[in-house]
Each structure stands twice: as C-alpha cells, then as structure tokens.
Coordinates of C-alpha atoms in Angstrom, one line a residue:
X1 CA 0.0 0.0 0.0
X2 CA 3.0 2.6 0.4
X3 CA 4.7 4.0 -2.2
X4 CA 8.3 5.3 -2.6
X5 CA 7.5 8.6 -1.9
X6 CA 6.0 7.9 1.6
X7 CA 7.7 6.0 3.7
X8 CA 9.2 7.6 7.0
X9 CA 6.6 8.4 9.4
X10 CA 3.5 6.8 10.4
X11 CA 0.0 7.9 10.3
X12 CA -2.8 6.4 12.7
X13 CA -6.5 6.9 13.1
X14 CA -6.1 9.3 15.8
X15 CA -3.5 11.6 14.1
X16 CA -2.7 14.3 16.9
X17 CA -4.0 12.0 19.6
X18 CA -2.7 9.6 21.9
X19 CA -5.0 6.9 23.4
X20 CA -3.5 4.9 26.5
X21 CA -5.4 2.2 27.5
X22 CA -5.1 -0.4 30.4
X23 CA -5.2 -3.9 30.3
X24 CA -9.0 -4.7 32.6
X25 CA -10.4 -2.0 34.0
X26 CA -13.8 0.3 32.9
X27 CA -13.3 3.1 31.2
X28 CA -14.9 6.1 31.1
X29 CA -15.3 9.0 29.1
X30 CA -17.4 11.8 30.9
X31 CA -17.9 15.6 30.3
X32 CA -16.5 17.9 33.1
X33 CA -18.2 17.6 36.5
X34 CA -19.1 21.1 36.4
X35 CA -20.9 20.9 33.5
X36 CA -22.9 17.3 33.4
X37 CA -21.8 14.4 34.9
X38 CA -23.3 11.6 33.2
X39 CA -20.8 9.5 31.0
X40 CA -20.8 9.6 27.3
X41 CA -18.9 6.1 26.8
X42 CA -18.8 3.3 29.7
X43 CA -17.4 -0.2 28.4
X44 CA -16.3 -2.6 31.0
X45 CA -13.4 -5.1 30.6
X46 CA -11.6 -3.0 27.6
X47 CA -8.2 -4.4 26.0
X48 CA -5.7 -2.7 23.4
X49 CA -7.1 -4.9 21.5
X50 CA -10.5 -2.9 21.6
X51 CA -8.8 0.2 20.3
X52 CA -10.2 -0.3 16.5
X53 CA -13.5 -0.6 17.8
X54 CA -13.6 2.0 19.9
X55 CA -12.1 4.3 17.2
X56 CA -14.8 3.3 14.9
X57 CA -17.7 3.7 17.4
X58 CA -17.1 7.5 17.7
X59 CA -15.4 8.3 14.3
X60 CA -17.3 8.1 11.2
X61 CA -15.0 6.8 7.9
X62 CA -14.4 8.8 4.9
X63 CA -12.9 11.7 3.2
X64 CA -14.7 13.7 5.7
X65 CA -12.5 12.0 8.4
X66 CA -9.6 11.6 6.2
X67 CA -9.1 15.3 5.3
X68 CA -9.5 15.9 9.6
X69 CA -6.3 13.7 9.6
X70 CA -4.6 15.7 6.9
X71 CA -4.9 18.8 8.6
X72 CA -4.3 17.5 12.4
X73 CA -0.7 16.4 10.5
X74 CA -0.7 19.2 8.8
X75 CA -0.6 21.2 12.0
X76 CA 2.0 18.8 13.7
X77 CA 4.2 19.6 11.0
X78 CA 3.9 23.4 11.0
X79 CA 4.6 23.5 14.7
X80 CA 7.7 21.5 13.9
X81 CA 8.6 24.3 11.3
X82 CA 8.0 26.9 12.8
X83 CA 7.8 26.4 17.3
X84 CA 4.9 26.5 18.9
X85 CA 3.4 29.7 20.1
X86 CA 3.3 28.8 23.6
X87 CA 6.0 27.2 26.2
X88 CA 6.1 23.6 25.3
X89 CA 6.0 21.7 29.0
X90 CA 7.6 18.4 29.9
X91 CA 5.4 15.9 32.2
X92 CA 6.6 17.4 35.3
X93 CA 5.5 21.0 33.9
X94 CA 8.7 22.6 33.7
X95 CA 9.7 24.3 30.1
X96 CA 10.9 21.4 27.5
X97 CA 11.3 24.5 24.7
X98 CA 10.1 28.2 24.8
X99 CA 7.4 29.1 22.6
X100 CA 7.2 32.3 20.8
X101 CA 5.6 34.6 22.6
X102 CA 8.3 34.2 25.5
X103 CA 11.2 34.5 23.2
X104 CA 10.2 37.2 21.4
X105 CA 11.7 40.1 22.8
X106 CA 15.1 38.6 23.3
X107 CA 17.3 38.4 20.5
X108 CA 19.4 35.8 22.1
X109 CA 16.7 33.4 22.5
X110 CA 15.6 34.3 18.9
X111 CA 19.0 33.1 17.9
X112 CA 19.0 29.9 20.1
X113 CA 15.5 28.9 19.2
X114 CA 15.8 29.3 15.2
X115 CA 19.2 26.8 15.4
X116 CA 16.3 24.2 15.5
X117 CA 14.0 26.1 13.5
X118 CA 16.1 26.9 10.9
X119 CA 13.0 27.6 8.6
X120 CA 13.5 31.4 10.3
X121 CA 16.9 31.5 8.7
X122 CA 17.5 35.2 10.6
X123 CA 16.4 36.6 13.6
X124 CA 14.5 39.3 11.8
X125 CA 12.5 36.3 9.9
X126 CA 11.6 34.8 12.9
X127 CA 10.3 38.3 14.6
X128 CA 8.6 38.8 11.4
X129 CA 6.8 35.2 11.6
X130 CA 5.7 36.1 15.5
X131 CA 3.7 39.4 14.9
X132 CA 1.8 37.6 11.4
X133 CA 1.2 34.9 13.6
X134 CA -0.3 37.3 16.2
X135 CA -2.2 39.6 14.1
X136 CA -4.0 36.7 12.9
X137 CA -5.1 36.0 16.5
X138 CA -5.7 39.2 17.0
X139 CA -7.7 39.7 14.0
X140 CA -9.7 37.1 15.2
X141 CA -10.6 38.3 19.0
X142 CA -11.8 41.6 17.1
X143 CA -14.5 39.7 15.0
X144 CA -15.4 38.7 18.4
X145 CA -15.5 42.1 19.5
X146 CA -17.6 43.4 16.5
X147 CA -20.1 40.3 16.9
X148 CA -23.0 41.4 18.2
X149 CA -23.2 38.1 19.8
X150 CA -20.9 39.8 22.6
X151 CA -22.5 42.9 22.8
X152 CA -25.4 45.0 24.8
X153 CA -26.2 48.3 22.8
X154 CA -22.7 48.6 21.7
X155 CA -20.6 47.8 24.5
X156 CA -18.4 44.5 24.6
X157 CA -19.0 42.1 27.2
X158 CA -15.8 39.9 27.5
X159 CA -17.8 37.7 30.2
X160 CA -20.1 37.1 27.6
X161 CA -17.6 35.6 25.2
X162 CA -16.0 33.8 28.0
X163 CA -19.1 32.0 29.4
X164 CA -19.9 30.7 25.8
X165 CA -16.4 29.3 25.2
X166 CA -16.3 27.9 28.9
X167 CA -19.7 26.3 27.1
X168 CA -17.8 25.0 24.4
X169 CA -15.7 22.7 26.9
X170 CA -12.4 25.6 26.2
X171 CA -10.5 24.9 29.3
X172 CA -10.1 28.8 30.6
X173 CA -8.4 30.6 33.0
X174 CA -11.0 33.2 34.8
X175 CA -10.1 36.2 35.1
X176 CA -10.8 38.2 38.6
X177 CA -12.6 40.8 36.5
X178 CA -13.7 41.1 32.8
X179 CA -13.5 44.0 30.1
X180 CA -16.5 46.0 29.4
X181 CA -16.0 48.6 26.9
X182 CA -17.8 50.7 24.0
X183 CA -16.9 49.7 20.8
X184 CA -15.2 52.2 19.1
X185 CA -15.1 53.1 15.0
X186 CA -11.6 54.2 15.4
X187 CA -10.2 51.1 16.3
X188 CA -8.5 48.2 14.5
X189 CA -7.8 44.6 15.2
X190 CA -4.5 45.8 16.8
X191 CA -6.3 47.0 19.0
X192 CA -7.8 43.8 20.1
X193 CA -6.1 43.0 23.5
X194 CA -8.0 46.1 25.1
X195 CA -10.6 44.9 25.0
X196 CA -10.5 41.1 26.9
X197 CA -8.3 40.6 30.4
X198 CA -4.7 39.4 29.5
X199 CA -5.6 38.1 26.3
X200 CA -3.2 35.1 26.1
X201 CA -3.2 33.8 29.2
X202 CA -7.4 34.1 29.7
X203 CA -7.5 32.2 26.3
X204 CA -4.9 29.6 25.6
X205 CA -6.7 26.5 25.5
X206 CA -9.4 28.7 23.1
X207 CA -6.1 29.9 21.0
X208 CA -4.5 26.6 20.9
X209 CA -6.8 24.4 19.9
X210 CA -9.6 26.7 17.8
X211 CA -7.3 29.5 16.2
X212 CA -3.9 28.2 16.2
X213 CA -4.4 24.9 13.9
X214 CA -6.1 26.5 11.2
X215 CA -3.2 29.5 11.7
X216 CA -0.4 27.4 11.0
X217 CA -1.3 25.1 8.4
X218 CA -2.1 28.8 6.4
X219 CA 1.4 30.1 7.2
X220 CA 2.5 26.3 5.5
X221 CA 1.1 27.6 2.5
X222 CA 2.7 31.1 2.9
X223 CA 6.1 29.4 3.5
X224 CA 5.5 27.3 0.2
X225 CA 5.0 30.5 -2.2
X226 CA 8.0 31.9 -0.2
X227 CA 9.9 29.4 -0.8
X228 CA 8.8 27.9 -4.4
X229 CA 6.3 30.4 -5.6
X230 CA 8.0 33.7 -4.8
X231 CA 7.4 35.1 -8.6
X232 CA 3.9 35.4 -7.5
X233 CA 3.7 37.9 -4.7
X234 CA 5.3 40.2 -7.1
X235 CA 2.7 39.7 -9.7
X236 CA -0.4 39.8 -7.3
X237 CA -0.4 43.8 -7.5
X238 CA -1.0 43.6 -3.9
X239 CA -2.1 47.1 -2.4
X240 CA -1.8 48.4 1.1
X241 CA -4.5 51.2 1.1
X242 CA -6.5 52.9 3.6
X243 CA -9.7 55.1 2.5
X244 CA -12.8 56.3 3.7
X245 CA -15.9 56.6 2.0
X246 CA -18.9 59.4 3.5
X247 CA -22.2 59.3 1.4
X248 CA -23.4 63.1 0.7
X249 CA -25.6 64.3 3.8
X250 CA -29.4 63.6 4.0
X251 CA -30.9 66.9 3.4
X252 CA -27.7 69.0 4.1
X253 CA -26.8 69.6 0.3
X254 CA -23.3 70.2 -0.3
X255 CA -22.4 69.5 3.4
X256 CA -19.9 66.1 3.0
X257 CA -17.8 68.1 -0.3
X258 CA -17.4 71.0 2.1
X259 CA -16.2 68.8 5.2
X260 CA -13.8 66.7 2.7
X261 CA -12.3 69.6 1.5
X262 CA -12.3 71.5 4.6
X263 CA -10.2 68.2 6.0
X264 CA -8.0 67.9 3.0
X265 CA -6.7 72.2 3.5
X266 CA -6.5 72.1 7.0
X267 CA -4.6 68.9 7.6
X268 CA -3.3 66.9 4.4
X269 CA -2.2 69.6 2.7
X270 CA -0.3 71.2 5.4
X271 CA 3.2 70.0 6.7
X272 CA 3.8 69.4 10.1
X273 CA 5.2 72.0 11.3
X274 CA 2.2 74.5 9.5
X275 CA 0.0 71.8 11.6
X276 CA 1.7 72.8 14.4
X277 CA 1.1 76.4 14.1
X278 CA -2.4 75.7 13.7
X279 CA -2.7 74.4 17.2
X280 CA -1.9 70.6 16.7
X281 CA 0.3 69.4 19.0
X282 CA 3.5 67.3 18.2
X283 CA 1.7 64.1 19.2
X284 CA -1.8 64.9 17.6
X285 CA -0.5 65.2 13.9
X286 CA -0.5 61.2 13.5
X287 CA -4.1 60.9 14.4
X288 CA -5.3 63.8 12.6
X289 CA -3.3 62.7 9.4
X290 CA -5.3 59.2 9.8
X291 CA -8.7 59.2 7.8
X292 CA -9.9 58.2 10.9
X293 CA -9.7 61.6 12.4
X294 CA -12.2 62.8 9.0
X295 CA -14.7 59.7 9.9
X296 CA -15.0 61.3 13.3
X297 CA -15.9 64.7 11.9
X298 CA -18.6 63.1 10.1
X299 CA -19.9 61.6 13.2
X300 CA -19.7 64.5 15.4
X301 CA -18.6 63.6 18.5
X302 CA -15.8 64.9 20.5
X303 CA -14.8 64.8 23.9
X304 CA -11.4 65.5 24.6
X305 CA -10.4 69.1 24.2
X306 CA -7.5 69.4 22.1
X307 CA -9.4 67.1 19.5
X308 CA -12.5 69.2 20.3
X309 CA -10.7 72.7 19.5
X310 CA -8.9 71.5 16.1
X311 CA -12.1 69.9 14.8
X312 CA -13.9 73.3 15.5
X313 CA -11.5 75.5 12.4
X314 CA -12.6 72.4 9.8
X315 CA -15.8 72.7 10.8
X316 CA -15.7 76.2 10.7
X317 CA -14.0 76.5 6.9
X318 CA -17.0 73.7 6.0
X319 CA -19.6 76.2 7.0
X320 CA -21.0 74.0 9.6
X321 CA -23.4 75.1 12.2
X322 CA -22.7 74.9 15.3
X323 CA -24.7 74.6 18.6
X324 CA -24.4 74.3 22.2
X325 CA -24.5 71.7 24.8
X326 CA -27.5 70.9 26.6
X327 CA -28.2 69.0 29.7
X328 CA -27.7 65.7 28.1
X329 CA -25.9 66.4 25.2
X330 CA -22.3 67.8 24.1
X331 CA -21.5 70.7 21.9
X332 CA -21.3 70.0 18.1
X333 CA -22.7 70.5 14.9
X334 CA -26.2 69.7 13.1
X335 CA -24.2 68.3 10.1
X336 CA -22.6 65.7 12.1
X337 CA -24.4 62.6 12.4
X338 CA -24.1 63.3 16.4
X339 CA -25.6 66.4 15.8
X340 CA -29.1 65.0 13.7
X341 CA -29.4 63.0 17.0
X342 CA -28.9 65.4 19.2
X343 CA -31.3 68.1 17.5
X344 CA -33.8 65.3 18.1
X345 CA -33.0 64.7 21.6
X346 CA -33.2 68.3 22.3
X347 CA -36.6 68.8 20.7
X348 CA -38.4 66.3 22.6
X349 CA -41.3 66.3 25.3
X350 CA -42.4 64.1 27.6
X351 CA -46.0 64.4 26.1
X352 CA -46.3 61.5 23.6
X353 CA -49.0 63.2 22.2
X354 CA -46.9 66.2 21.0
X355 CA -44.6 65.9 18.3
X356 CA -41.4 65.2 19.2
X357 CA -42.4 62.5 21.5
X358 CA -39.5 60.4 23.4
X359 CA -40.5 57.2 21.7
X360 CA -38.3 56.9 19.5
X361 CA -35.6 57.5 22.4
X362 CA -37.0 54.8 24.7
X363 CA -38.4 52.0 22.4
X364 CA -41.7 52.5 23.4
X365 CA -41.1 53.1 27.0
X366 CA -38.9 50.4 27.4
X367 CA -36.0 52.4 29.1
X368 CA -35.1 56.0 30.1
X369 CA -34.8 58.6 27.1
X370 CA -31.4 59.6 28.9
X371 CA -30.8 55.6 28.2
X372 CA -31.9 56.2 24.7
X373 CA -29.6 58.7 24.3
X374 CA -26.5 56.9 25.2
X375 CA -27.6 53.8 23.3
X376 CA -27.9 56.0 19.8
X377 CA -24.7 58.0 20.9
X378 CA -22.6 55.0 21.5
X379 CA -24.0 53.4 17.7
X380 CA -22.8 56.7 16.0
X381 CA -19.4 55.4 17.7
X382 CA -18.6 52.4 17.0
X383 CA -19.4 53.1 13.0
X384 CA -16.6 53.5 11.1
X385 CA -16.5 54.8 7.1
X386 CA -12.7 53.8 7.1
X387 CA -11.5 50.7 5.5
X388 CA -7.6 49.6 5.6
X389 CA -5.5 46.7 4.9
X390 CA -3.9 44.7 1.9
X391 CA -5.9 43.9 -0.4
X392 CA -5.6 42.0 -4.3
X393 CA -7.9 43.1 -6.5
X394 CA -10.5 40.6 -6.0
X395 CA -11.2 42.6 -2.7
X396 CA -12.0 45.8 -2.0
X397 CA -15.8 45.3 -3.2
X398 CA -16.9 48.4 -1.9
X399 CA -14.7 50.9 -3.6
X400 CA -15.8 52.5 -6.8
X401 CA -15.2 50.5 -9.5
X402 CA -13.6 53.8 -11.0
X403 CA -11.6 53.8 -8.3
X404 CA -10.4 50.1 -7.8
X405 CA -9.8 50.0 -11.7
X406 CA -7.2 52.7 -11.5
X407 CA -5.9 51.3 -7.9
X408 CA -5.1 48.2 -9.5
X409 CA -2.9 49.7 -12.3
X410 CA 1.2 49.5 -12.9
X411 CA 1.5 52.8 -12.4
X412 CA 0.6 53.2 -8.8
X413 CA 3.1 50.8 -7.8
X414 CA 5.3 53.0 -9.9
X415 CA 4.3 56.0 -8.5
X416 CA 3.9 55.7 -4.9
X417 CA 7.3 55.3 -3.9
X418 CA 9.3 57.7 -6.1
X419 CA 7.1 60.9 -6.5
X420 CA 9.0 63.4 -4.6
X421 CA 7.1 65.1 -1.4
X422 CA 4.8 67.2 -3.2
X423 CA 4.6 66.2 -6.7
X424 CA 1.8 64.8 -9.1
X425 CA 1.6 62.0 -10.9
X426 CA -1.3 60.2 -13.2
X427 CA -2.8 58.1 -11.1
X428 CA -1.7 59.8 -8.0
X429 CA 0.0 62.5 -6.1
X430 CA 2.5 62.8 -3.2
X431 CA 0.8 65.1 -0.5
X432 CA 3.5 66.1 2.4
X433 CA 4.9 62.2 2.1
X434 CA 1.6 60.4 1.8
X435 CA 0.1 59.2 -1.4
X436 CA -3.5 59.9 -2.8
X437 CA -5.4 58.7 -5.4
X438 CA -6.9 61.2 -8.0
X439 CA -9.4 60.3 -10.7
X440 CA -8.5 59.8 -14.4
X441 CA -10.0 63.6 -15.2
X442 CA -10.2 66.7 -13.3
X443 CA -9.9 70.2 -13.7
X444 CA -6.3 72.1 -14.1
X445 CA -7.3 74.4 -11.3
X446 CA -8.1 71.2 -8.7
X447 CA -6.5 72.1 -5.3
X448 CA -7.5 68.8 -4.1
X449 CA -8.3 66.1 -6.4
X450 CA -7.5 63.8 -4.4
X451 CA -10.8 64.7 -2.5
X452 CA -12.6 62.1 -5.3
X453 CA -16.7 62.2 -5.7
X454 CA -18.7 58.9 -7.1
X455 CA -22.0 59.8 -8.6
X456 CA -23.2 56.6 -8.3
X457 CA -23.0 55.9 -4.7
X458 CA -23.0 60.1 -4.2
X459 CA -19.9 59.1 -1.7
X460 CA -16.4 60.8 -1.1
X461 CA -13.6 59.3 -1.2
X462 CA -9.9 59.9 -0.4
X463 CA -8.0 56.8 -1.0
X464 CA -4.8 56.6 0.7
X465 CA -1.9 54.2 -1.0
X466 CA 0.5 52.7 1.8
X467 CA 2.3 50.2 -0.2
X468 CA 1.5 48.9 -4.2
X469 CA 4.0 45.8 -4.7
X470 CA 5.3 45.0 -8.0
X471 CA 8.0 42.4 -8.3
X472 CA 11.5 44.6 -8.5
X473 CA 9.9 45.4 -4.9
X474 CA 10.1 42.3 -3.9
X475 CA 13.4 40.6 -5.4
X476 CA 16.3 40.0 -3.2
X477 CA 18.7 41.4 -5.5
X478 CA 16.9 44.6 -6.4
X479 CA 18.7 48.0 -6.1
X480 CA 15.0 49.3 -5.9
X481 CA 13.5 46.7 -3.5
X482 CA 11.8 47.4 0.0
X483 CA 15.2 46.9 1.8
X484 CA 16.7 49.9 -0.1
X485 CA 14.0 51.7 0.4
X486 CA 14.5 50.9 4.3
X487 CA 11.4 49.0 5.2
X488 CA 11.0 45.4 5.5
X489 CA 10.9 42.8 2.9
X490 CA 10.2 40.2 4.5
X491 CA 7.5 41.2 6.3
X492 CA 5.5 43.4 3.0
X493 CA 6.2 39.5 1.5
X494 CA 4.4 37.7 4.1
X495 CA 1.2 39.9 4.4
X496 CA 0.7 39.2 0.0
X497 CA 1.2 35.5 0.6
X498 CA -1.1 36.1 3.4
X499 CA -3.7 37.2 0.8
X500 CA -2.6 34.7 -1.9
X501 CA -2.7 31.9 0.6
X502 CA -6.6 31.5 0.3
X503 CA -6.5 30.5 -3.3
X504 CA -7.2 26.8 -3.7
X505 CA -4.4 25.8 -6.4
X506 CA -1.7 27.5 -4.1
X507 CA -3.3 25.2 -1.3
X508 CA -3.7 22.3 -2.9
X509 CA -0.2 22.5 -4.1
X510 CA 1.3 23.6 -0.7
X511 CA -0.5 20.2 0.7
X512 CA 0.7 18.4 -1.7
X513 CA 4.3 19.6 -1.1
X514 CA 4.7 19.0 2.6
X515 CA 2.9 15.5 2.5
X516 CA 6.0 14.4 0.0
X517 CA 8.1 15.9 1.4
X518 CA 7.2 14.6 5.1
X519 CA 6.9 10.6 3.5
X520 CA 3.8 9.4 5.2
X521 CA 3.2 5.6 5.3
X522 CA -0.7 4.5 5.7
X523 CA -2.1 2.2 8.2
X524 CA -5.7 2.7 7.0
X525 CA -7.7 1.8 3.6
X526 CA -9.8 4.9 3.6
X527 CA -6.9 7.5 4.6
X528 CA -5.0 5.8 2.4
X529 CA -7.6 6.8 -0.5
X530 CA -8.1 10.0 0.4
X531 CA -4.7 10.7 0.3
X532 CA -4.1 8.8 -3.0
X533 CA -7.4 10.6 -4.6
X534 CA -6.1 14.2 -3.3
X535 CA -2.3 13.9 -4.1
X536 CA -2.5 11.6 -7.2
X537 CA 0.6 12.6 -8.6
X538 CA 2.7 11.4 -5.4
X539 CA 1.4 8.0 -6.0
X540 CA 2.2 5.4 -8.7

C-alpha cells in the first residue's frame, strides 16, 4: 500500500491523539463535572485490543475524516517548522522548549530557538513570523469584539464571550474581573487586547486548539510560495490602502464636499510643522493625518479638548453650524451625524402626544430617554466609514469601481514610492509624504483632487496608498526593493502571501508539497484513498 515517496513516518486513526489504554479496568469518558456528569462512553473489561472498535464507534470513515487527519498532520508539521506559540511543558510541567511569545523580545533566544528552527533562517524572519502569527489571532478576538453576539447596545461584554467558550468545553483561565467597553469606529484589530483581560493567558486553550491549527497550516502555504512560488507575490499587485468613504448628507446639500475639503486644507495639505502652528500638538498630527480623524468629523462627537478645539476650524472652513451643549448632550454641529441626533433629543417632550415625542428614544417606553440617548450616541461610535488593509484586487468590493480599476494599475506601484514630497503623478499624487489617489479627469485648477466624488454611490472618497507591490519590490537582488527603500521585505512579502494563501491551487499545491516531502506511510484503507485521490501525482 506505500509508495516510494511515503515511507518515513507513520499515520494512525487518531493523528494528533494519543490513546493509552489499560489492560482490565472500565473506562470512562465523561464531560467535566461542572458541566454534566453523566458518561458519554462506559465499556467494561476493555483491551488494546479494543482500540479499533472504539475508534470506529465515535469516528465516522471517509474523506470527511480523512481530510481531519490531513490537517491535524498538517498542523504537527507546521509546529515542527515553525515552534509553537506557547512554552512547550515536559510531564513534570517545567519548560521542555520556549514558545514564541516568551522568546520574542530577546534576540538571544531568537537566535537559540531558530538553530532548531532553521526555517526562520535570521532573527529578523523569525520576529517577522511572531507578529503575522499574532495579528492573525488578533484579528480574530476583534471579529469577536464586533459580533453582536458579545454585545449589549454597543458595548463589549468579555464575560459574555468567556461563558460561551467555557460552554464550548475551552478549558479557561477566569479572570478576577472582565473587560467592558464601548466599541469604538476608530479602532483596528491591533487593537484587540483592550478589549479582553490578558488576552493570552485568559485564552490559551481557546487559542490553541480553535485559532492556532487553522493559523499554521495557512502560514505552510505562505512558506510554500515563499519558498517555491515567490514570482507570485510580485505579480499579485497587492495594495496596502487605507480610504474612507462618506455618502453626501441627507438633506444638508453640499455639506460632505465641504467637510472633505475642509479636512484635506487644513490637515493633508499642510506639513507638520504648519499643523503645528495651527494648534496641533507634536503628538496629535498622527491621528489627525489618519482618515480616521475625518470619519470622526462626520460623526460629530468629540470629547477631549485638544481634539474638540482643532475639529472646530474644519468645521468652521466647511460652513458647519454649530450649537451648544445641553443637559444631556455635548457641543457639536447639526451636520454631524451626532448632531441629527442630538437636535432630536433636544426637541423632545415628555407628552407623547406632541410631536417630538420620546419614543423613538425609549423603544416604546422600554428604558429611560437619557438611556436612549447613550444607546444611539454609543451606535454613532462604533461606525466606522474607514477601511484599511492589503488587499488584491478581487477585494475591496466596496470601492468604486472607478476607483479600484485605477488602484489596481502598474503605475501606482510606480508611482507611490518615487514621487517626490509634493509632486503629481497620473494616477496619484504625493501630499506632504503620503500618497492619494486622483481620478483619471479633473480640472487644471483642482487644489484637491484627491478629494474624489462617485456619482453613483453620491460618496467621497480619499483613497490613501500605503504600499503597491510590483516584483523589482520584492526581489532579493533589487537596487530598488523594499530593503533599499528601508522598510521590511520580509514582512511586506508575508502579508501578500497572506492574501494569496486563500487561493485553492496555491493550497492544494502547498498540501501536496509537505505531504512528500514529510513521507507518510498509511495504516488505513480509507486514509490511504483519500490521500491517493487528493495527491495523485505522489502516488504510482
């Protein structure tokens, strides 16, 4: 049943699992007392002998099975590869190897651990390899934090999340206290840990055993293009982009082209140090740079001072109106979609017979129109019109297809890195060391075309390009690749085969790679046609 190919290790029913069993006693196979005690398998007088049985009772045959024990080796393998994420423990619990959140912030142990990791090559590869392999977790925590599953009128409730994962038989460790916090549109999935109590430590059975597999037989098929498909990063046109997109204002004609170009003289165009004469201080000018910062305009809502007081002169140049706070509400501007609700707020009585009644502020009654209030504010909040990442063209779905089209095109990548602070290009131009899209057509007078307007959708946009990869970017022995141009290769590399690694011919043929090359020999029929049906080329 082997072949030449596959010959050195062996693969059982129970792929990452070890059954021990005893010669005579019961056995028994029971759910945590905690939860129900009632046993979900009791055989009596149970021999070695029984293990095929018993394997057979609880495991159905067939590819569905099979391709479970593909992926469970799969995973084994990666780990080898690459180290595990966590402290690996010996019985007596003390530290066999250190995983890769202890070592990595110490260069010596970097060094020590990739001598038997020598996939890493350099300790730069292997710091690279750490922080993809967390984002990934942490990109999946904050589709937890966005589910609404989690939520109660826009907060996060961590408890929540941690009760239904206790459910789910994840062996946890309880925190004293847990996270509540409002969701907010300016945040990212970096941004992840703030939002649960010691994030790795709470969660490292959840981690290990429902994030990390699927984690690490994707960064096999990154490590394949790396290593035998690297020609194809550089043609993937990848794009690292971040752009906001604000639809025209409901009965406010005019208002969203006056705040975007209000943003874009005040801020964008502006260097720093003219920012800083405006009254933004040294640490503000990153956040007001970020697109964020003009998705908060649009929404309105401003509490901290400094923020407060800059916002005010773009509000000012858009023609926005201003008004006061009230009792319940805080200063801003009846544009803003804070302001439409406050205007509303403001206007009510507590005579549902009048107009203005506080229905629509207490769900008929159902809670406090103060409540009300602070449920609608903290919805405005957690919106967000920004969108940001890396992206191939088959993403980016929302984006004008004007846009996208032109996004997509040579020339950006030629363009974004060598237009000198200030100058224009076709596609786009250089603004104070950032780079903007402009639209294929506008007029010769156009202070800020960059400031782009789809009729269609009757949405703004300002896309901003971080990164456009073409392959002299990406090649080792480039004068003009990302190392020249002092940023990180390695890293820009991993995030494209990132998005590349999805594709189902690079996965299929990353598969089929580390199954040869890690010489399987079968010990069951139906595995044994799965594989041969999956990998037909590795068998003769």
């Amino acid at each position: 049943m082997e072949n030449k190919f596959l010959k050195k290790a062996i693969l059982t029913f129970l792929a990452a699992t070890t059954i021990g069993l005893s010669g005579c006693s019961d056995v028994e196979a029971k759910l945590p007392e905690a939860k129900q005690d009632e046993p979900i398998l009791n055989v009596e007088n149970i021999t070695n002998n029984n293990l095929q049985q018993i394997y057979e009772a609880l495991v159905t045959a067939g590819d569905t099975n099979s391709e479970k024990v593909l992926d469970n080796i799969l995973y084994i393998y990666a780990k080898s590869l690459f180290g595990s994420l966590y402290d690996t423990l010996n019985e007596d619990g003390t530290v066999k190897e250190e995983g890769l959140l202890s070592i990595e912030s110490d260069d010596t142990k970097i060094a020590n651990f990739i001598k038997t990791h020598t996939i890493y090559e350099t300790v730069e590869n292997c710091k690279v390899f750490i922080a993809h392999l967390k984002d990934s977790i942490l990109n999946s925590f904050y589709s937890v934090v966005t589910n609404s599953s989690y939520q109660k009128r826009s907060v996060f409730k961590e408890e929540k999340f941690f009760v239904a994962q206790t459910a789910e038989l994840f062996n946890l460790n309880r925190p004293t206290s847990f996270v509540e916090k409002a969701l907010d549109g300016e945040k990212t999935y970096k941004d992840a840990e703030e939002y649960f109590t010691n994030l790795y430590v709470t969660y490292q059975d959840y981690i290990e055993r429902s994030l990390l597999p699927t984690a690490y037989r994707k960064a096999l098929v990154e490590q394949y293009l790396l290593d035998n498909n690297y020609g194809a990063l550089g043609r993937s046109y990848a794009r690292k982009v971040q752009y906001i997109a604000l639809p025209d204002i409901e009965n406010k004609d005019g208002a969203a082209l006056r705040l975007v170009r209000a943003y874009a003289e005040v801020v964008l165009s502006k260097t720093d140090e003219e920012l800083k004469a405006n009254g933004a201080s040294e640490s503000k000018i990153a956040t007001y740079r970020d697109l964020h910062f003009l998705d908060k305009l649009y929404k309105g809502y401003f509490e901290e001072a400094e923020e407060k007081t800059f916002a005010d002169k773009i509000y000012k140049l858009a023609g926005f109106k201003a008004f006061d706070a009230k009792v319940d509400t805080i200063a801003t501007y009846e544009e803003t979609s804070y302001g439409k609700v406050a205007i509303d707020y403001n206007n009510l009585t507590n005579d549902r017979n009048k107009t203005g009644s506080t229905t629509d502020f207490t769900s008929s009654g159902a809670y406090t129109k103060e409540i009300g209030l602070d449920i609608k504010t903290k919805e405005i909040n957690a919106t967000t019109k920004v969108t940001q990442g890396w992206y191939t063209s088959s993403g980016l779905s929302d984006l004008a297809s004007s846009i996208k089209t032109r996004l997509f095109k040579i020339s950006v990548a030629n363009e974004v890195d060598v237009l000198e602070a200030n100058k224009h290009g076709n596609f786009g131009w250089n603004v104070n060391g950032s780079y903007y899209m402009v639209p294929e057509t506008y007029e010769s007078n156009e202070k800020y075309p960059y400031c782009m307007y789809d009729k269609d959708s009757k949405t703004w946009y300002i896309v901003k390009v971080e990164e456009a990869v073409k392959a002299p970017k990406l090649s080792i022995d480039s004068d003009q690749n990302y190392t020249a141009m002092g940023k990180s290769i390695r890293d820009i590399a991993l995030n494209v085969a990132s998005l590349l690694s999805d594709t189902d011919s690079y996965k299929k043929a990353a598969r089929q790679y580390y199954v040869e090359k890690m010489a399987l020999s079968y010990h069951d029929q139906e595995v044994y046609n799965y594989f041969k049906t999956t990998f037909p080329d590795l068998f003769d």
